[in-house]
CSV table of C-alpha atoms in Angstrom, one decimal:
chain,number,residue,atom,x,y,z
A,36,MET,CA,111.7,200.1,49.9
A,37,LEU,CA,108.3,199.7,51.2
A,38,VAL,CA,107.4,196.5,52.8
A,39,GLN,CA,103.6,196.0,52.7
A,40,ASP,CA,101.2,193.3,54.2
A,41,ARG,CA,103.9,192.1,56.6
A,42,ASP,CA,102.6,190.5,59.8
A,43,LEU,CA,103.9,191.8,63.1
A,44,PRO,CA,106.0,189.2,65.0
A,45,LYS,CA,104.1,187.3,67.7
A,46,PRO,CA,105.5,187.3,71.2
A,47,ALA,CA,107.2,184.2,72.2
A,48,LYS,CA,105.4,181.8,74.6
A,49,SER,CA,108.1,182.3,77.2
A,50,GLN,CA,107.2,185.9,77.5
A,51,ILE,CA,103.5,185.4,78.2
A,52,ARG,CA,104.0,182.5,80.6
A,53,GLU,CA,102.7,183.3,84.2
A,54,LEU,CA,105.1,183.6,87.0
A,55,PRO,CA,105.2,180.8,89.5
A,56,THR,CA,102.8,181.3,92.4
A,57,HIS,CA,105.5,181.6,95.1
A,58,ARG,CA,107.1,184.4,93.2
A,59,ARG,CA,104.0,186.4,92.6
A,60,ILE,CA,104.4,190.1,93.5
A,61,THR,CA,101.6,191.5,95.6
A,62,GLU,CA,100.7,195.0,96.6
A,63,PRO,CA,102.3,196.3,99.8
A,64,LYS,CA,100.1,196.2,102.9
A,65,ASN,CA,99.0,199.2,104.9
A,66,LEU,CA,101.2,199.1,108.0
A,67,ASP,CA,99.5,201.8,110.1
A,68,PHE,CA,98.9,201.3,113.9
A,69,THR,CA,95.2,200.6,113.7
A,70,THR,CA,95.6,197.8,111.3
A,71,TRP,CA,98.4,196.3,113.4
A,72,VAL,CA,96.2,196.3,116.5
A,73,SER,CA,93.3,194.8,114.8
A,74,GLU,CA,95.4,191.9,113.4
A,75,ASN,CA,97.1,191.3,116.8
A,76,LEU,CA,94.2,192.0,119.2
A,77,SER,CA,94.0,188.5,120.6
A,78,ARG,CA,97.8,188.5,121.4
A,79,ILE,CA,97.5,191.9,123.1
A,80,VAL,CA,94.7,190.8,125.3
A,81,VAL,CA,96.5,187.6,126.4
A,82,ILE,CA,99.7,189.4,127.2
A,83,SER,CA,97.9,192.2,129.1
A,84,LEU,CA,96.0,189.6,131.3
A,85,SER,CA,99.2,187.8,132.0
A,86,ILE,CA,100.9,191.1,133.2
A,87,ILE,CA,98.0,192.0,135.4
A,88,THR,CA,97.9,188.5,136.9
A,89,ILE,CA,101.6,188.6,137.7
A,90,ALA,CA,101.4,192.1,139.2
A,91,ALA,CA,98.4,191.1,141.4
A,92,PHE,CA,100.3,188.0,142.6
A,93,PHE,CA,103.4,190.0,143.6
A,94,PHE,CA,101.2,192.6,145.4
A,95,LEU,CA,99.5,190.1,147.5
A,96,TYR,CA,102.7,188.2,148.2
A,97,ASN,CA,104.7,191.2,149.3
A,98,ALA,CA,101.9,193.0,151.1
A,99,THR,CA,102.7,193.2,154.8
A,100,ASP,CA,100.1,195.7,155.8
A,101,THR,CA,97.3,193.7,157.4
A,102,ALA,CA,95.0,196.7,157.3
A,103,SER,CA,95.4,197.0,153.5
A,104,LEU,CA,94.7,193.3,153.0
A,105,LEU,CA,91.7,193.5,155.4
A,106,CYS,CA,90.4,196.5,153.5
A,107,PHE,CA,90.9,194.7,150.2
A,108,GLN,CA,89.2,191.6,151.4
A,109,THR,CA,86.4,193.6,153.0
A,110,GLN,CA,85.7,195.5,149.8
A,111,SER,CA,85.7,192.3,147.8
A,112,THR,CA,83.3,190.6,150.2
A,113,ASN,CA,81.0,193.6,150.4
A,114,SER,CA,80.9,193.9,146.6
A,115,LEU,CA,79.9,190.2,146.3
A,116,GLN,CA,77.5,190.0,149.3
A,117,PRO,CA,76.3,193.2,151.1
A,118,LEU,CA,75.9,193.2,154.8
A,119,THR,CA,72.5,192.6,156.4
A,120,ARG,CA,71.6,194.2,159.7
A,121,PRO,CA,70.2,191.5,162.0
A,122,GLN,CA,66.5,191.9,162.9
A,123,ILE,CA,65.8,190.7,166.5
A,124,LYS,CA,62.4,190.2,168.0
A,125,TRP,CA,63.3,191.3,171.5
A,126,ASN,CA,60.0,190.5,173.1
A,127,SER,CA,60.2,186.9,172.0
A,128,ILE,CA,63.4,186.2,174.0
A,129,GLN,CA,62.8,184.3,177.2
A,130,VAL,CA,64.8,184.5,180.4
A,131,LEU,CA,66.2,181.1,181.2
A,132,PRO,CA,67.8,180.2,184.5
A,133,ASP,CA,70.9,178.0,184.8
A,134,LYS,CA,69.7,174.5,185.2
A,135,SER,CA,72.6,172.5,183.8
A,136,SER,CA,75.7,173.5,185.8
A,137,PRO,CA,76.6,172.4,189.3
A,138,TYR,CA,76.3,176.1,190.4
A,139,SER,CA,72.7,176.5,189.3
A,140,THR,CA,71.6,177.8,192.7
A,141,PHE,CA,74.8,179.9,193.4
A,142,VAL,CA,74.2,183.7,193.4
A,143,THR,CA,76.6,186.5,194.3
A,144,GLU,CA,77.1,190.1,193.2
A,145,LYS,CA,80.9,190.5,192.9
A,146,TRP,CA,82.9,188.5,190.3
A,147,ILE,CA,86.4,188.3,189.1
A,148,VAL,CA,86.6,186.8,185.6
A,149,VAL,CA,90.0,185.5,184.2
A,150,SER,CA,91.1,183.4,181.3
A,151,VAL,CA,93.4,180.6,182.1
A,152,THR,CA,95.7,178.6,179.8
A,153,LYS,CA,98.1,177.2,182.4
A,154,TYR,CA,98.0,175.8,185.8
A,155,PRO,CA,97.0,178.4,188.5
A,156,THR,CA,99.6,181.1,189.0
A,157,GLU,CA,100.5,182.6,192.4
A,158,GLU,CA,98.8,185.8,191.4
A,159,LEU,CA,95.5,183.9,190.7
A,160,LYS,CA,95.8,182.2,194.0
A,161,GLY,CA,95.9,185.6,195.5
A,162,LEU,CA,92.8,186.7,193.7
A,163,VAL,CA,90.8,183.8,195.2
A,164,LYS,CA,91.7,185.2,198.7
A,165,ILE,CA,90.0,188.6,198.1
A,166,ARG,CA,87.1,188.7,200.4
A,167,GLY,CA,83.6,189.1,199.0
A,168,TRP,CA,84.6,188.3,195.4
A,169,GLN,CA,84.1,185.1,193.5
A,170,VAL,CA,86.8,184.1,191.0
A,171,LEU,CA,85.5,182.6,187.7
A,172,ALA,CA,88.2,180.9,185.5
A,173,VAL,CA,87.4,180.4,181.9
A,174,GLY,CA,89.3,177.7,180.0
A,175,ASN,CA,90.0,177.1,176.4
A,176,SER,CA,91.5,174.3,174.2
A,177,VAL,CA,95.0,175.1,175.6
A,178,THR,CA,94.0,174.8,179.3
A,179,PRO,CA,95.1,171.6,181.1
A,180,LYS,CA,92.2,169.2,181.4
A,181,ASP,CA,92.8,168.7,185.1
A,182,TRP,CA,92.9,172.4,185.9
A,183,SER,CA,91.5,173.2,189.4
A,184,LEU,CA,91.8,175.8,192.1
A,185,LYS,CA,90.1,175.7,195.4
A,186,GLY,CA,87.7,178.6,195.9
A,187,SER,CA,87.2,179.3,192.2
A,188,ILE,CA,84.7,178.2,189.6
A,189,PHE,CA,86.2,176.7,186.5
A,190,LEU,CA,84.4,176.6,183.2
A,191,SER,CA,86.0,174.0,180.9
A,192,LEU,CA,85.1,173.8,177.2
A,193,ASP,CA,82.6,171.0,178.1
A,194,ALA,CA,81.1,173.0,180.9
A,195,GLN,CA,80.7,176.0,178.6
A,196,ALA,CA,79.0,173.9,175.9
A,197,GLU,CA,76.4,172.8,178.3
A,198,LEU,CA,75.3,176.4,179.1
A,199,GLY,CA,73.7,176.7,175.7
A,200,TYR,CA,74.6,180.3,175.1
A,201,ARG,CA,74.2,181.6,171.5
A,202,VAL,CA,77.7,183.1,171.5
A,203,LEU,CA,79.3,179.7,171.7
A,204,ASP,CA,78.7,179.3,167.9
A,205,HIS,CA,81.0,182.2,167.2
A,206,LEU,CA,83.8,181.8,169.7
A,207,PRO,CA,87.3,180.3,168.8
A,208,TYR,CA,88.4,177.4,170.9
A,209,ASP,CA,92.0,178.6,171.7
A,210,SER,CA,91.5,182.3,172.6
A,211,PHE,CA,91.0,184.3,175.7
A,212,VAL,CA,87.9,185.9,174.1
A,213,ARG,CA,86.0,182.9,175.5
A,214,LYS,CA,85.8,185.1,178.6
A,215,SER,CA,82.5,186.3,177.0
A,216,VAL,CA,81.0,183.0,178.3
A,217,GLY,CA,82.3,183.8,181.8
A,218,TYR,CA,80.7,187.3,181.7
A,219,LEU,CA,77.3,185.8,180.8
A,220,PHE,CA,77.7,183.1,183.5
A,221,ALA,CA,78.4,185.7,186.1
A,222,ILE,CA,75.5,187.9,185.1
A,223,GLN,CA,73.2,184.8,185.2
A,224,HIS,CA,74.3,184.2,188.7
A,225,GLY,CA,73.6,187.6,190.1
A,226,ALA,CA,76.6,189.7,189.2
A,227,LYS,CA,76.4,193.5,189.8
A,228,LYS,CA,80.2,194.1,189.5
A,229,ILE,CA,82.6,192.3,187.3
A,230,TYR,CA,86.4,192.7,187.7
A,231,ASP,CA,88.0,191.9,184.3
A,232,ALA,CA,91.4,190.5,185.4
A,233,ASP,CA,94.6,188.8,184.3
A,234,ASP,CA,96.1,185.7,186.0
A,235,ARG,CA,99.5,187.5,186.0
A,236,GLY,CA,98.3,190.5,188.1
A,237,GLU,CA,97.9,190.8,191.8
A,238,VAL,CA,95.7,193.4,193.4
A,239,ILE,CA,97.7,195.9,195.4
A,240,GLY,CA,96.7,195.5,199.1
A,241,GLY,CA,94.5,192.6,198.3
A,242,ASP,CA,91.3,194.7,198.5
A,243,LEU,CA,89.4,195.8,195.4
A,244,GLY,CA,87.3,198.1,197.5
A,245,LYS,CA,90.4,200.3,198.2
A,246,CYS,CA,91.4,200.4,194.6
A,247,PHE,CA,88.1,201.1,192.8
A,248,ASP,CA,84.7,202.7,193.4
A,249,VAL,CA,83.0,199.4,193.9
A,250,GLU,CA,79.8,201.0,195.1
A,251,LEU,CA,78.3,203.9,193.1
A,252,VAL,CA,75.0,204.3,195.0
A,253,GLY,CA,74.0,203.8,198.6
A,254,GLU,CA,75.7,204.6,201.9
A,255,GLU,CA,79.0,203.0,200.9
A,256,SER,CA,79.3,205.0,197.7
A,257,LYS,CA,81.7,207.9,197.3
A,258,GLN,CA,79.8,210.8,195.7
A,259,GLU,CA,82.6,213.3,195.7
A,260,PRO,CA,83.4,215.1,192.4
A,261,VAL,CA,85.9,213.4,190.1
A,262,LEU,CA,88.7,215.2,188.4
A,263,GLN,CA,88.1,215.3,184.6
A,264,TYR,CA,90.1,216.0,181.5
A,265,SER,CA,89.2,219.3,179.9
A,266,HIS,CA,87.1,219.4,176.8
A,267,GLU,CA,88.3,222.9,175.8
A,268,ASP,CA,90.4,221.6,172.8
A,269,PRO,CA,87.8,220.3,170.3
A,270,ASN,CA,90.6,218.7,168.3
A,271,ARG,CA,91.7,216.4,171.1
A,272,THR,CA,90.0,213.0,170.8
A,273,VAL,CA,92.3,210.7,172.9
A,274,VAL,CA,94.6,211.0,175.9
A,275,ASN,CA,97.5,209.1,177.4
A,276,PRO,CA,96.5,208.6,181.0
A,277,TYR,CA,100.0,207.4,182.0
A,278,ILE,CA,101.1,211.1,181.9
A,279,HIS,CA,98.6,211.9,184.6
A,280,PHE,CA,100.1,209.2,186.8
A,281,GLY,CA,103.7,210.3,186.4
A,282,GLN,CA,105.1,208.4,183.4
A,283,ARG,CA,105.3,210.7,180.4
A,284,SER,CA,107.4,208.3,178.3
A,285,VAL,CA,105.1,205.3,178.6
A,286,TRP,CA,102.0,204.8,176.6
A,287,PRO,CA,99.2,202.2,176.8
A,288,ARG,CA,98.4,199.6,174.2
A,289,GLY,CA,95.7,201.0,171.9
A,290,LEU,CA,96.9,204.6,172.0
A,291,PRO,CA,97.4,205.8,168.3
A,292,LEU,CA,101.1,206.0,167.6
A,293,GLU,CA,100.7,209.5,166.2
A,294,ASN,CA,99.7,210.6,169.8
A,295,VAL,CA,102.7,209.1,171.5
A,296,GLY,CA,104.7,212.3,171.3
A,297,GLU,CA,102.1,214.3,173.2
A,298,ILE,CA,103.8,214.3,176.6
A,299,ASN,CA,102.8,217.6,178.1
A,300,HIS,CA,100.7,217.6,181.2
A,301,GLU,CA,97.3,219.2,181.4
A,302,GLU,CA,97.1,223.0,181.6
A,303,PHE,CA,94.0,222.5,183.8
A,304,TYR,CA,91.3,220.0,184.6
A,305,THR,CA,87.5,220.2,185.3
A,306,GLU,CA,85.3,218.2,187.5
A,307,VAL,CA,82.3,215.8,187.1
A,308,PHE,CA,79.9,214.4,189.6
A,309,GLY,CA,80.7,210.9,190.7
A,310,GLY,CA,78.4,207.9,190.4
A,311,LYS,CA,78.5,207.4,186.6
A,312,GLN,CA,81.9,205.9,186.2
A,313,PHE,CA,80.4,202.6,185.0
A,314,ILE,CA,83.8,201.5,183.5
A,315,GLN,CA,86.8,201.9,185.7
A,316,GLN,CA,90.3,201.4,184.2
A,317,GLY,CA,93.0,200.6,186.7
A,318,ILE,CA,96.7,201.3,186.2
A,319,SER,CA,99.2,198.4,186.6
A,320,ASN,CA,102.6,198.7,188.1
A,321,GLY,CA,105.5,196.5,187.0
A,322,LEU,CA,104.5,195.7,183.5
A,323,PRO,CA,101.7,198.1,182.5
A,324,ASP,CA,99.5,197.4,179.5
A,325,VAL,CA,101.9,198.5,176.8
A,326,ASP,CA,102.2,197.6,173.1
A,327,SER,CA,104.9,195.7,171.4
A,328,VAL,CA,106.4,198.9,169.9
A,329,PHE,CA,107.1,200.2,173.4
A,330,TYR,CA,108.2,196.8,174.7
A,331,PHE,CA,110.8,196.2,172.1
A,332,THR,CA,112.1,199.7,171.7
A,333,ARG,CA,112.4,200.5,175.4
A,334,LYS,CA,113.9,197.1,176.6
A,335,THR,CA,117.6,197.2,176.2
A,336,THR,CA,118.4,194.2,178.3
A,337,LEU,CA,116.8,191.0,179.5
A,338,GLU,CA,116.0,192.7,182.8
A,339,ALA,CA,112.2,192.7,183.5
A,340,PHE,CA,110.3,196.0,183.4
A,341,ASP,CA,109.3,197.3,186.8
A,342,ILE,CA,107.6,200.6,186.0
A,343,ARG,CA,105.9,202.5,188.8
A,344,PHE,CA,103.1,205.1,188.7
A,345,ASP,CA,102.0,207.7,191.2
A,346,GLU,CA,99.7,206.1,193.7
A,347,HIS,CA,98.8,209.4,195.1
A,348,ALA,CA,97.5,210.9,191.9
A,349,PRO,CA,93.7,211.3,191.9
A,350,LYS,CA,91.5,209.3,189.6
A,351,VAL,CA,90.5,211.1,186.4
A,352,ALA,CA,87.4,210.9,184.2
A,353,LEU,CA,87.0,211.3,180.5
A,354,PRO,CA,84.4,213.8,179.1
A,355,GLN,CA,82.2,213.1,176.1
A,356,GLY,CA,84.3,213.5,173.0
A,357,VAL,CA,87.6,212.3,174.5
A,358,MET,CA,88.6,208.7,174.8
A,359,VAL,CA,91.2,206.5,176.5
A,360,PRO,CA,92.5,202.9,175.8
A,361,VAL,CA,90.6,200.3,177.9
A,362,ASN,CA,91.9,196.8,178.4
A,363,SER,CA,90.7,193.4,179.8
A,364,PHE,CA,93.5,193.0,182.4
A,365,ASN,CA,92.6,195.4,185.2
A,366,THR,CA,89.1,196.9,184.7
A,367,LEU,CA,86.0,197.1,186.8
A,368,TYR,CA,82.6,197.0,185.1
A,369,HIS,CA,79.4,198.0,186.8
A,370,SER,CA,76.1,196.4,185.7
A,371,SER,CA,75.1,199.5,183.7
A,372,ALA,CA,78.0,198.7,181.4
A,373,PHE,CA,77.8,194.9,181.3
A,374,TRP,CA,76.7,195.0,177.6
A,375,GLY,CA,80.2,196.5,176.9
A,376,LEU,CA,82.0,193.3,178.0
A,377,MET,CA,81.7,191.6,174.6
A,378,LEU,CA,85.1,190.7,173.2
A,379,PRO,CA,85.2,190.9,169.3
A,380,VAL,CA,86.1,187.6,167.7
A,381,SER,CA,87.1,188.6,164.1
A,382,VAL,CA,90.1,190.7,165.1
A,383,SER,CA,93.5,189.6,166.6
A,384,SER,CA,93.7,188.8,170.3
A,385,MET,CA,95.9,191.9,171.0
A,386,ALA,CA,93.3,194.1,169.4
A,387,SER,CA,90.1,192.6,170.7
A,388,ASP,CA,89.8,194.3,174.1
A,389,VAL,CA,91.1,197.6,172.8
A,390,LEU,CA,88.4,197.8,170.1
A,391,ARG,CA,85.9,196.7,172.7
A,392,GLY,CA,87.0,199.6,174.9
A,393,TYR,CA,86.6,202.3,172.3
A,394,TRP,CA,83.3,200.8,171.1
A,395,GLY,CA,82.0,200.6,174.7
A,396,GLN,CA,83.1,204.2,175.5
A,397,ARG,CA,81.1,205.6,172.6
A,398,LEU,CA,78.0,203.7,173.6
A,399,LEU,CA,78.5,204.6,177.2
A,400,TRP,CA,77.9,208.3,176.3
A,401,GLU,CA,74.3,207.3,175.3
A,402,LEU,CA,73.7,206.5,178.9
A,403,GLY,CA,75.3,209.6,180.4
A,404,GLY,CA,78.1,207.4,181.7
A,405,TYR,CA,81.9,207.8,181.4
A,406,VAL,CA,85.2,206.0,181.9
A,407,ALA,CA,87.5,206.8,184.8
A,408,VAL,CA,91.1,205.9,185.2
A,409,TYR,CA,92.4,205.0,188.6
A,410,PRO,CA,95.9,205.1,190.2
A,411,PRO,CA,97.8,201.8,190.5
A,412,THR,CA,95.4,199.0,191.5
A,413,ALA,CA,97.4,196.0,190.4
A,414,HIS,CA,101.0,194.8,189.9
A,415,ARG,CA,101.8,192.7,186.8
A,416,PHE,CA,105.1,190.9,186.6
A,417,ASP,CA,107.1,191.0,183.4
A,418,ARG,CA,107.7,187.4,182.4
A,419,ILE,CA,110.0,188.6,179.5
A,420,GLU,CA,107.8,186.9,177.0
A,421,ALA,CA,107.7,187.8,173.3
A,422,TYR,CA,105.1,190.4,172.4
A,423,PRO,CA,103.5,189.4,169.0
A,424,PHE,CA,103.8,192.6,166.9
A,425,ALA,CA,102.0,190.7,164.1
A,426,GLU,CA,98.9,190.6,166.3
A,427,GLU,CA,98.9,194.4,166.7
A,428,LYS,CA,99.5,195.6,163.1
A,429,ASP,CA,95.8,196.1,162.4
A,430,LEU,CA,95.4,197.8,165.7
A,431,HIS,CA,98.2,200.4,165.0
A,432,VAL,CA,96.8,201.1,161.6
A,433,ASN,CA,93.1,201.4,162.4
A,434,VAL,CA,92.8,202.7,165.9
A,435,GLY,CA,93.2,206.4,165.0
A,436,ARG,CA,90.6,206.1,162.2
A,437,LEU,CA,88.3,204.2,164.6
A,438,ILE,CA,88.3,207.0,167.1
A,439,LYS,CA,87.4,209.6,164.5
A,440,PHE,CA,84.7,207.3,163.2
A,441,LEU,CA,83.2,206.8,166.6
A,442,LEU,CA,83.1,210.5,167.3
A,443,VAL,CA,80.9,211.3,164.3
A,444,TRP,CA,78.7,208.1,164.5
A,445,ARG,CA,75.1,208.7,165.3
A,446,SER,CA,72.0,206.4,165.6
A,447,GLU,CA,68.3,207.3,165.6
A,448,LYS,CA,67.3,204.1,167.4
A,449,HIS,CA,65.3,204.4,170.6
A,450,SER,CA,66.8,201.6,172.7
A,451,LEU,CA,70.4,200.9,173.7
A,452,PHE,CA,70.5,197.4,172.2
A,453,GLU,CA,69.3,198.7,168.9
A,454,LYS,CA,71.9,201.4,169.0
A,455,ILE,CA,74.5,198.7,169.8
A,456,LEU,CA,73.4,196.7,166.7
A,457,ASP,CA,73.6,199.9,164.6
A,458,LEU,CA,77.2,200.6,165.7
A,459,SER,CA,78.3,197.1,165.2
A,460,PHE,CA,76.8,197.1,161.7
A,461,ALA,CA,78.5,200.4,160.9
A,462,MET,CA,81.9,199.1,162.2
A,463,ALA,CA,81.6,196.0,160.0
A,464,GLU,CA,80.8,198.2,157.0
A,465,GLU,CA,83.9,200.3,157.7
A,466,GLY,CA,86.1,197.2,158.0
A,467,PHE,CA,87.0,197.6,161.7
A,468,TRP,CA,85.7,194.1,162.2
A,469,THR,CA,83.8,191.6,160.0
A,470,GLU,CA,80.3,190.4,159.6
A,471,GLN,CA,81.3,187.6,162.1
A,472,ASP,CA,81.3,190.2,164.9
A,473,LEU,CA,78.0,191.6,163.7
A,474,LYS,CA,76.4,188.2,164.1
A,475,PHE,CA,78.3,187.8,167.4
A,476,THR,CA,76.8,191.1,168.7
A,477,SER,CA,73.3,189.8,167.8
A,478,ALA,CA,73.9,186.6,169.7
A,479,TRP,CA,75.5,188.5,172.6
A,480,LEU,CA,72.6,190.8,173.1
A,481,GLN,CA,70.1,188.0,172.9
A,482,ASP,CA,72.1,186.0,175.5
A,483,LEU,CA,72.2,189.0,177.8
A,484,ILE,CA,68.4,189.0,177.9
A,485,THR,CA,68.3,185.2,178.3
A,486,VAL,CA,70.5,185.4,181.4
A,487,GLY,CA,68.3,188.1,182.9
A,488,TYR,CA,70.1,191.3,182.1
A,489,GLN,CA,67.9,194.4,181.6
A,490,GLN,CA,69.2,197.0,179.2
A,491,PRO,CA,69.7,200.5,180.7
A,492,ARG,CA,67.7,203.5,179.6
A,493,LEU,CA,69.1,206.0,177.2
A,494,MET,CA,69.8,209.6,178.1
A,495,SER,CA,70.0,212.7,175.9
A,496,LEU,CA,73.2,213.0,174.1
A,497,GLU,CA,74.8,216.4,174.0
A,498,LEU,CA,77.6,215.8,171.5
A,499,ASP,CA,76.0,217.9,168.8
A,500,ARG,CA,75.4,220.9,171.1
A,501,PRO,CA,78.0,223.6,171.5
A,502,ARG,CA,80.3,222.8,174.4
A,503,ALA,CA,79.9,225.0,177.5
A,504,ASN,CA,82.6,227.5,178.1
A,505,ILE,CA,85.0,226.6,181.0
A,506,GLY,CA,85.0,229.5,183.5
A,507,HIS,CA,88.0,230.4,185.7
A,508,GLY,CA,86.2,228.9,188.7
A,509,ASP,CA,85.7,225.6,186.9
A,510,ARG,CA,89.4,225.0,186.3
A,511,LYS,CA,91.1,222.6,188.6
A,512,GLU,CA,94.9,222.3,188.8
A,513,PHE,CA,96.9,219.2,189.2
A,514,VAL,CA,100.6,218.9,188.2
A,515,PRO,CA,101.7,215.2,187.8
A,516,ARG,CA,104.9,214.0,189.3
A,517,LYS,CA,107.8,213.0,187.1
A,518,LEU,CA,108.7,209.6,188.2
A,519,PRO,CA,112.0,207.9,187.4
A,520,SER,CA,112.1,206.5,183.8
A,521,VAL,CA,114.8,204.0,184.3
A,522,HIS,CA,113.7,202.2,181.1
A,523,LEU,CA,114.9,205.2,179.2
A,524,GLY,CA,118.2,205.5,180.9
A,525,VAL,CA,117.3,208.9,182.4
A,526,GLU,CA,116.1,210.2,185.7
A,527,GLU,CA,113.0,212.4,185.9
A,528,THR,CA,112.3,213.4,189.5
A,529,GLY,CA,110.6,216.3,191.1
A,530,THR,CA,107.1,217.8,190.9
């Protein structure tokens, strides 16, 4: 049966009704990595910055290497503000006599300069008794206000301020580096020789003339040849002078720790003409100038050190290209090296004189001069006081690198003071000291001219020339004694 003209049934309203909005079905998202990163970029950036900040905090908090921090700070400072080399108009600096101090008319050639923080020691009272030498005691903020010692000149902080030196703007108040004021004062009052001393040391025999070469020219000078370390090994840049004087197991403060194990004596020496040993480093018996590593690793009891060196060993000079640690405890400076007395202010107190010594040695070669080390000239008593290792950390880390840097450093300047500025600028750039010492060097050099010092003339430098061969006739033999090393619990005797 056919059904015609029949309408198709209409769908019910319920079938065409739209689904509620919250149940609407959408197309699935593309979940690849790129889309995820783009949608969460802000969160990723915030989390990454937080991680970097926390990591940097823990690095700085846990860092114990002062040299690393110093390098980090130096690089940051340099990136923000590059160093500027001081430009000095030398001809505009006037020589000004001392008109303010009670000693304005006092003039003498031989000075002993010490830093004092306590009342006069018995050793310092002994220094005052050395004939022909004037003791100059330099105080700081720790020194007792009523400090006095008959026969000495005392420069308190107030007295120093009245001198008007430029360096006063850069010196800390509580440090022995204020001796720089004393050096300038001595030069202003006629100094030709300055003995850089410690108030804990007594001069053996009470006569500096028997310990050092006080006179380099004239009838009283000793012009005999001086034994010198060999320059045959081009890789040797520093020596331990204590070996030459009989103590192989002792090393001086400022010797790179990587060189401590070099204890063999010299195969042979050479000789150099006397008269140019402008810096003379003396050896100290009792407690020599050692670092905290030696002091704490070699002292097994509370018994004081009493180390003895060979008093009969000859003095020994350092050739160009070879260095030795120099301190501010027992060292004689001649006028040709007075510029080298500047004590850096931006480094620790235990590193200041060592850096000065290496800095000065390198510049001394520009004058044809050299450093010589002398047999025991003083005795320092071990007070069994704590040695601050924290004050030496930057020294141990940087001194080896400093020596290598100084050996390759060159300057094209035509005057000594300009070369000194060049080197101080380069050392600031390398992070051995900061811009503070660059400014201090500028002030120091200007003060030297103000107090009447005349800079020495330069001499031709032969570092870049091939070293002369050492012939058989040039070789000088000396076999050091092996003195008892009681601090090691062993006996080394014999020759």
